């Protein structure tokens, strides 16, 4: 399931313990990874304090951008589901002081709903 899911763009859940160790240099002493998802090479990490977007770039993925978004900075978010002829779904996140949203694309078969639900829990809960 893993390789096929990755090729199709499916969001797969990662174990928080693994990401906790990988992100240890960036995390605060009292911060813990609660949920994490991977879409191909990119990732969404939900901690008890923020959302971390991981963007692996280049052919080898050796260049990595970690974008840290405190939950209090998210003013709204939206999910646009894939239509009949459109193969991609999009997650859009608007931040305080920014007119344009952060946009992350998901393959039609990806489970964007899981990521949207967890985001909803942290922002609205």
GROMACS .gro file of N, CA and C in nm:
model
  375
    1UNK      N    1   0.080  -0.119   0.000
    1UNK     CA    2   0.000   0.000   0.000
    1UNK      C    3   0.085   0.127   0.000
    2UNK      N    4   0.198   0.129   0.068
    2UNK     CA    5   0.279   0.248   0.086
    2UNK      C    6   0.327   0.312  -0.043
    3UNK      N    7   0.395   0.236  -0.130
    3UNK     CA    8   0.448   0.293  -0.254
    3UNK      C    9   0.335   0.335  -0.347
    4UNK      N   10   0.234   0.252  -0.361
    4UNK     CA   11   0.122   0.286  -0.448
    4UNK      C   12   0.051   0.411  -0.397
    5UNK      N   13   0.029   0.419  -0.266
    5UNK     CA   14  -0.034   0.538  -0.208
    5UNK      C   15   0.048   0.662  -0.236
    6UNK      N   16   0.180   0.651  -0.221
    6UNK     CA   17   0.267   0.766  -0.245
    6UNK      C   18   0.260   0.810  -0.390
    7UNK      N   19   0.262   0.715  -0.482
    7UNK     CA   20   0.256   0.749  -0.625
    7UNK      C   21   0.123   0.814  -0.661
    8UNK      N   22   0.016   0.773  -0.596
    8UNK     CA   23  -0.115   0.829  -0.624
    8UNK      C   24  -0.139   0.960  -0.550
    9UNK      N   25  -0.050   0.995  -0.459
    9UNK     CA   26  -0.067   1.119  -0.385
    9UNK      C   27  -0.152   1.104  -0.261
   10UNK      N   28  -0.177   0.982  -0.216
   10UNK     CA   29  -0.259   0.961  -0.098
   10UNK      C   30  -0.189   1.013   0.026
   11UNK      N   31  -0.268   1.073   0.112
   11UNK     CA   32  -0.215   1.116   0.241
   11UNK      C   33  -0.210   0.993   0.331
   12UNK      N   34  -0.091   0.959   0.377
   12UNK     CA   35  -0.076   0.847   0.468
   12UNK      C   36  -0.032   0.901   0.603
   13UNK      N   37  -0.086   0.841   0.709
   13UNK     CA   38  -0.052   0.887   0.843
   13UNK      C   39   0.081   0.829   0.885
   14UNK      N   40   0.164   0.912   0.947
   14UNK     CA   41   0.294   0.870   0.997
   14UNK      C   42   0.288   0.859   1.148
   15UNK      N   43   0.379   0.781   1.205
   15UNK     CA   44   0.381   0.767   1.351
   15UNK      C   45   0.441   0.893   1.413
   16UNK      N   46   0.374   0.949   1.513
   16UNK     CA   47   0.424   1.071   1.577
   16UNK      C   48   0.564   1.054   1.637
   17UNK      N   49   0.596   0.937   1.691
   17UNK     CA   50   0.727   0.916   1.753
   17UNK      C   51   0.841   0.937   1.655
   18UNK      N   52   0.824   0.885   1.533
   18UNK     CA   53   0.928   0.900   1.431
   18UNK      C   54   0.952   1.047   1.398
   19UNK      N   55   0.844   1.122   1.379
   19UNK     CA   56   0.856   1.264   1.347
   19UNK      C   57   0.907   1.344   1.465
   20UNK      N   58   0.872   1.304   1.586
   20UNK     CA   59   0.920   1.373   1.706
   20UNK      C   60   1.073   1.376   1.706
   21UNK      N   61   1.134   1.263   1.672
   21UNK     CA   62   1.282   1.255   1.670
   21UNK      C   63   1.338   1.337   1.554
   22UNK      N   64   1.275   1.328   1.437
   22UNK     CA   65   1.324   1.402   1.320
   22UNK      C   66   1.316   1.553   1.340
   23UNK      N   67   1.211   1.598   1.406
   23UNK     CA   68   1.189   1.742   1.424
   23UNK      C   69   1.244   1.795   1.556
   24UNK      N   70   1.307   1.711   1.633
   24UNK     CA   71   1.356   1.750   1.765
   24UNK      C   72   1.435   1.881   1.766
   25UNK      N   73   1.521   1.906   1.666
   25UNK     CA   74   1.596   2.033   1.667
   25UNK      C   75   1.506   2.157   1.655
   26UNK      N   76   1.383   2.141   1.603
   26UNK     CA   77   1.294   2.254   1.580
   26UNK      C   78   1.188   2.269   1.688
   27UNK      N   79   1.164   2.167   1.767
   27UNK     CA   80   1.053   2.167   1.862
   27UNK      C   81   1.093   2.229   1.996
   28UNK      N   82   0.996   2.292   2.060
   28UNK     CA   83   1.017   2.345   2.194
   28UNK      C   84   1.021   2.229   2.294
   29UNK      N   85   1.072   2.255   2.412
   29UNK     CA   86   1.087   2.150   2.513
   29UNK      C   87   0.954   2.085   2.548
   30UNK      N   88   0.846   2.162   2.552
   30UNK     CA   89   0.715   2.108   2.589
   30UNK      C   90   0.624   2.081   2.468
   31UNK      N   91   0.683   2.079   2.349
   31UNK     CA   92   0.605   2.058   2.226
   31UNK      C   93   0.612   1.911   2.184
   32UNK      N   94   0.498   1.858   2.142
   32UNK     CA   95   0.495   1.718   2.099
   32UNK      C   96   0.416   1.704   1.968
   33UNK      N   97   0.462   1.612   1.886
   33UNK     CA   98   0.393   1.581   1.761
   33UNK      C   99   0.269   1.498   1.796
   34UNK      N  100   0.153   1.543   1.749
   34UNK     CA  101   0.029   1.472   1.777
   34UNK      C  102  -0.016   1.387   1.659
   35UNK      N  103  -0.012   1.444   1.539
   35UNK     CA  104  -0.050   1.371   1.417
   35UNK      C  105   0.039   1.419   1.305
   36UNK      N  106   0.063   1.330   1.208
   36UNK     CA  107   0.145   1.366   1.093
   36UNK      C  108   0.098   1.290   0.971
   37UNK      N  109   0.099   1.357   0.856
   37UNK     CA  110   0.058   1.298   0.730
   37UNK      C  111   0.162   1.327   0.624
   38UNK      N  112   0.174   1.234   0.532
   38UNK     CA  113   0.267   1.249   0.421
   38UNK      C  114   0.190   1.236   0.291
   39UNK      N  115   0.217   1.328   0.198
   39UNK     CA  116   0.161   1.323   0.063
   39UNK      C  117   0.281   1.325  -0.031
   40UNK      N  118   0.308   1.211  -0.094
   40UNK     CA  119   0.428   1.189  -0.174
   40UNK      C  120   0.549   1.218  -0.086
   41UNK      N  121   0.619   1.330  -0.105
   41UNK     CA  122   0.736   1.361  -0.021
   41UNK      C  123   0.705   1.469   0.081
   42UNK      N  124   0.600   1.545   0.061
   42UNK     CA  125   0.567   1.656   0.150
   42UNK      C  126   0.489   1.606   0.272
   43UNK      N  127   0.484   1.689   0.375
   43UNK     CA  128   0.416   1.646   0.496
   43UNK      C  129   0.343   1.757   0.568
   44UNK      N  130   0.247   1.716   0.652
   44UNK     CA  131   0.172   1.802   0.742
   44UNK      C  132   0.194   1.746   0.881
   45UNK      N  133   0.250   1.826   0.970
   45UNK     CA  134   0.275   1.780   1.107
   45UNK      C  135   0.197   1.870   1.202
   46UNK      N  136   0.111   1.808   1.282
   46UNK     CA  137   0.032   1.880   1.380
   46UNK      C  138   0.093   1.856   1.517
   47UNK      N  139   0.142   1.963   1.580
   47UNK     CA  140   0.193   1.952   1.717
   47UNK      C  141   0.088   2.013   1.810
   48UNK      N  142   0.116   2.011   1.937
   48UNK     CA  143   0.024   2.074   2.031
   48UNK      C  144   0.032   2.227   2.026
   49UNK      N  145   0.125   2.283   1.947
   49UNK     CA  146   0.141   2.428   1.940
   49UNK      C  147   0.129   2.488   1.800
   50UNK      N  148   0.153   2.407   1.695
   50UNK     CA  149   0.157   2.463   1.560
   50UNK      C  150   0.140   2.356   1.454
   51UNK      N  151   0.125   2.405   1.330
   51UNK     CA  152   0.124   2.321   1.211
   51UNK      C  153   0.259   2.341   1.144
   52UNK      N  154   0.325   2.232   1.109
   52UNK     CA  155   0.452   2.240   1.037
   52UNK      C  156   0.430   2.177   0.900
   53UNK      N  157   0.455   2.255   0.794
   53UNK     CA  158   0.446   2.204   0.657
   53UNK      C  159   0.586   2.169   0.612
   54UNK      N  160   0.603   2.047   0.565
   54UNK     CA  161   0.734   2.001   0.518
   54UNK      C  162   0.728   1.991   0.367
   55UNK      N  163   0.817   2.063   0.301
   55UNK     CA  164   0.822   2.066   0.154
   55UNK      C  165   0.960   2.018   0.110
   56UNK      N  166   0.966   1.894   0.063
   56UNK     CA  167   1.093   1.839   0.012
   56UNK      C  168   1.104   1.877  -0.134
   57UNK      N  169   1.219   1.935  -0.170
   57UNK     CA  170   1.236   1.991  -0.303
   57UNK      C  171   1.347   1.921  -0.378
   58UNK      N  172   1.345   1.935  -0.509
   58UNK     CA  173   1.449   1.878  -0.593
   58UNK      C  174   1.426   1.731  -0.620
   59UNK      N  175   1.507   1.677  -0.708
   59UNK     CA  176   1.494   1.537  -0.750
   59UNK      C  177   1.520   1.442  -0.634
   60UNK      N  178   1.621   1.471  -0.553
   60UNK     CA  179   1.657   1.381  -0.444
   60UNK      C  180   1.581   1.410  -0.316
   61UNK      N  181   1.520   1.526  -0.307
   61UNK     CA  182   1.448   1.563  -0.185
   61UNK      C  183   1.540   1.600  -0.072
   62UNK      N  184   1.666   1.628  -0.103
   62UNK     CA  185   1.762   1.661   0.002
   62UNK      C  186   1.744   1.805   0.052
   63UNK      N  187   1.685   1.891  -0.029
   63UNK     CA  188   1.656   2.028   0.013
   63UNK      C  189   1.516   2.027   0.074
   64UNK      N  190   1.505   2.069   0.199
   64UNK     CA  191   1.378   2.062   0.270
   64UNK      C  192   1.344   2.197   0.331
   65UNK      N  193   1.219   2.241   0.311
   65UNK     CA  194   1.170   2.363   0.376
   65UNK      C  195   1.071   2.322   0.483
   66UNK      N  196   1.090   2.375   0.604
   66UNK     CA  197   0.998   2.353   0.715
   66UNK      C  198   0.928   2.485   0.741
   67UNK      N  199   0.798   2.490   0.716
   67UNK     CA  200   0.723   2.612   0.738
   67UNK      C  201   0.641   2.594   0.866
   68UNK      N  202   0.665   2.679   0.964
   68UNK     CA  203   0.600   2.671   1.094
   68UNK      C  204   0.486   2.772   1.100
   69UNK      N  205   0.366   2.723   1.131
   69UNK     CA  206   0.248   2.809   1.136
   69UNK      C  207   0.181   2.793   1.272
   70UNK      N  208   0.191   2.893   1.358
   70UNK     CA  209   0.118   2.886   1.485
   70UNK      C  210  -0.033   2.882   1.456
   71UNK      N  211  -0.106   2.801   1.529
   71UNK     CA  212  -0.249   2.787   1.504
   71UNK      C  213  -0.321   2.921   1.514
   72UNK      N  214  -0.275   3.009   1.602
   72UNK     CA  215  -0.342   3.139   1.621
   72UNK      C  216  -0.328   3.228   1.497
   73UNK      N  217  -0.234   3.196   1.407
   73UNK     CA  218  -0.213   3.274   1.285
   73UNK      C  219  -0.307   3.234   1.172
   74UNK      N  220  -0.372   3.121   1.186
   74UNK     CA  221  -0.463   3.074   1.080
   74UNK      C  222  -0.599   3.139   1.100
   75UNK      N  223  -0.640   3.222   1.003
   75UNK     CA  224  -0.767   3.292   1.017
   75UNK      C  225  -0.881   3.220   0.946
   76UNK      N  226  -0.848   3.139   0.846
   76UNK     CA  227  -0.950   3.056   0.782
   76UNK      C  228  -0.880   2.951   0.698
   77UNK      N  229  -0.955   2.849   0.662
   77UNK     CA  230  -0.902   2.743   0.577
   77UNK      C  231  -1.016   2.682   0.498
   78UNK      N  232  -0.982   2.622   0.385
   78UNK     CA  233  -1.084   2.567   0.296
   78UNK      C  234  -1.030   2.444   0.226
   79UNK      N  235  -1.122   2.358   0.190
   79UNK     CA  236  -1.087   2.241   0.110
   79UNK      C  237  -1.173   2.246  -0.014
   80UNK      N  238  -1.109   2.226  -0.127
   80UNK     CA  239  -1.180   2.221  -0.254
   80UNK      C  240  -1.165   2.080  -0.306
   81UNK      N  241  -1.276   2.007  -0.308
   81UNK     CA  242  -1.272   1.867  -0.349
   81UNK      C  243  -1.257   1.857  -0.500
   82UNK      N  244  -1.202   1.744  -0.540
   82UNK     CA  245  -1.186   1.718  -0.683
   82UNK      C  246  -1.322   1.698  -0.747
   83UNK      N  247  -1.337   1.754  -0.866
   83UNK     CA  248  -1.461   1.737  -0.941
   83UNK      C  249  -1.452   1.619  -1.035
   84UNK      N  250  -1.551   1.603  -1.119
   84UNK     CA  251  -1.556   1.491  -1.211
   84UNK      C  252  -1.438   1.491  -1.309
   85UNK      N  253  -1.406   1.608  -1.362
   85UNK     CA  254  -1.299   1.616  -1.461
   85UNK      C  255  -1.169   1.673  -1.404
   86UNK      N  256  -1.175   1.725  -1.283
   86UNK     CA  257  -1.057   1.781  -1.216
   86UNK      C  258  -0.998   1.673  -1.126
   87UNK      N  259  -0.871   1.642  -1.143
   87UNK     CA  260  -0.810   1.532  -1.068
   87UNK      C  261  -0.751   1.574  -0.935
   88UNK      N  262  -0.742   1.703  -0.908
   88UNK     CA  263  -0.677   1.748  -0.786
   88UNK      C  264  -0.776   1.809  -0.689
   89UNK      N  265  -0.749   1.789  -0.561
   89UNK     CA  266  -0.818   1.859  -0.454
   89UNK      C  267  -0.716   1.955  -0.393
   90UNK      N  268  -0.765   2.062  -0.332
   90UNK     CA  269  -0.674   2.160  -0.275
   90UNK      C  270  -0.713   2.193  -0.132
   91UNK      N  271  -0.611   2.214  -0.051
   91UNK     CA  272  -0.628   2.265   0.085
   91UNK      C  273  -0.571   2.405   0.083
   92UNK      N  274  -0.649   2.503   0.128
   92UNK     CA  275  -0.606   2.643   0.130
   92UNK      C  276  -0.607   2.691   0.275
   93UNK      N  277  -0.499   2.758   0.314
   93UNK     CA  278  -0.486   2.809   0.450
   93UNK      C  279  -0.448   2.957   0.442
   94UNK      N  280  -0.534   3.043   0.500
   94UNK     CA  281  -0.507   3.187   0.504
   94UNK      C  282  -0.448   3.223   0.640
   95UNK      N  283  -0.344   3.305   0.635
   95UNK     CA  284  -0.276   3.348   0.757
   95UNK      C  285  -0.299   3.496   0.781
   96UNK      N  286  -0.294   3.535   0.905
   96UNK     CA  287  -0.304   3.676   0.942
   96UNK      C  288  -0.199   3.756   0.866
   97UNK      N  289  -0.242   3.867   0.806
   97UNK     CA  290  -0.149   3.956   0.736
   97UNK      C  291  -0.111   3.911   0.597
   98UNK      N  292  -0.172   3.805   0.546
   98UNK     CA  293  -0.140   3.756   0.413
   98UNK      C  294  -0.267   3.745   0.330
   99UNK      N  295  -0.269   3.811   0.215
   99UNK     CA  296  -0.388   3.810   0.131
   99UNK      C  297  -0.405   3.677   0.057
  100UNK      N  298  -0.295   3.617   0.018
  100UNK     CA  299  -0.299   3.492  -0.058
  100UNK      C  300  -0.285   3.372   0.035
  101UNK      N  301  -0.361   3.267   0.009
  101UNK     CA  302  -0.351   3.149   0.095
  101UNK      C  303  -0.231   3.061   0.059
  102UNK      N  304  -0.193   2.978   0.153
  102UNK     CA  305  -0.101   2.868   0.125
  102UNK      C  306  -0.186   2.761   0.060
  103UNK      N  307  -0.144   2.708  -0.053
  103UNK     CA  308  -0.223   2.608  -0.126
  103UNK      C  309  -0.142   2.479  -0.135
  104UNK      N  310  -0.204   2.370  -0.093
  104UNK     CA  311  -0.143   2.238  -0.105
  104UNK      C  312  -0.237   2.152  -0.188
  105UNK      N  313  -0.182   2.088  -0.291
  105UNK     CA  314  -0.262   2.005  -0.380
  105UNK      C  315  -0.258   1.859  -0.338
  106UNK      N  316  -0.370   1.793  -0.355
  106UNK     CA  317  -0.384   1.650  -0.327
  106UNK      C  318  -0.438   1.582  -0.452
  107UNK      N  319  -0.392   1.463  -0.479
  107UNK     CA  320  -0.447   1.381  -0.586
  107UNK      C  321  -0.592   1.349  -0.552
  108UNK      N  322  -0.673   1.321  -0.653
  108UNK     CA  323  -0.815   1.293  -0.631
  108UNK      C  324  -0.835   1.176  -0.534
  109UNK      N  325  -0.745   1.080  -0.535
  109UNK     CA  326  -0.761   0.965  -0.447
  109UNK      C  327  -0.703   0.988  -0.307
  110UNK      N  328  -0.642   1.105  -0.286
  110UNK     CA  329  -0.584   1.136  -0.154
  110UNK      C  330  -0.695   1.164  -0.054
  111UNK      N  331  -0.668   1.134   0.071
  111UNK     CA  332  -0.767   1.159   0.174
  111UNK      C  333  -0.744   1.297   0.236
  112UNK      N  334  -0.782   1.399   0.162
  112UNK     CA  335  -0.769   1.537   0.210
  112UNK      C  336  -0.859   1.558   0.332
  113UNK      N  337  -0.964   1.479   0.344
  113UNK     CA  338  -1.059   1.495   0.455
  113UNK      C  339  -0.993   1.473   0.591
  114UNK      N  340  -0.900   1.379   0.601
  114UNK     CA  341  -0.832   1.354   0.728
  114UNK      C  342  -0.751   1.476   0.770
  115UNK      N  343  -0.675   1.532   0.679
  115UNK     CA  344  -0.593   1.649   0.710
  115UNK      C  345  -0.683   1.767   0.746
  116UNK      N  346  -0.791   1.786   0.674
  116UNK     CA  347  -0.887   1.894   0.700
  116UNK      C  348  -0.950   1.877   0.839
  117UNK      N  349  -0.985   1.754   0.874
  117UNK     CA  350  -1.046   1.726   1.004
  117UNK      C  351  -0.952   1.759   1.119
  118UNK      N  352  -0.827   1.715   1.108
  118UNK     CA  353  -0.729   1.741   1.214
  118UNK      C  354  -0.702   1.890   1.223
  119UNK      N  355  -0.694   1.960   1.111
  119UNK     CA  356  -0.677   2.104   1.111
  119UNK      C  357  -0.796   2.170   1.181
  120UNK      N  358  -0.915   2.122   1.153
  120UNK     CA  359  -1.036   2.175   1.218
  120UNK      C  360  -1.030   2.156   1.369
  121UNK      N  361  -0.985   2.040   1.413
  121UNK     CA  362  -0.975   2.014   1.557
  121UNK      C  363  -0.883   2.114   1.626
  122UNK      N  364  -0.770   2.144   1.564
  122UNK     CA  365  -0.674   2.235   1.626
  122UNK      C  366  -0.717   2.381   1.619
  123UNK      N  367  -0.783   2.420   1.512
  123UNK     CA  368  -0.821   2.560   1.496
  123UNK      C  369  -0.952   2.592   1.568
  124UNK      N  370  -1.048   2.502   1.556
  124UNK     CA  371  -1.181   2.529   1.609
  124UNK      C  372  -1.206   2.467   1.746
  125UNK      N  373  -1.126   2.365   1.781
  125UNK     CA  374  -1.151   2.289   1.904
  125UNK      C  375  -1.104   2.349   2.026
   0.00000   0.00000   0.00000
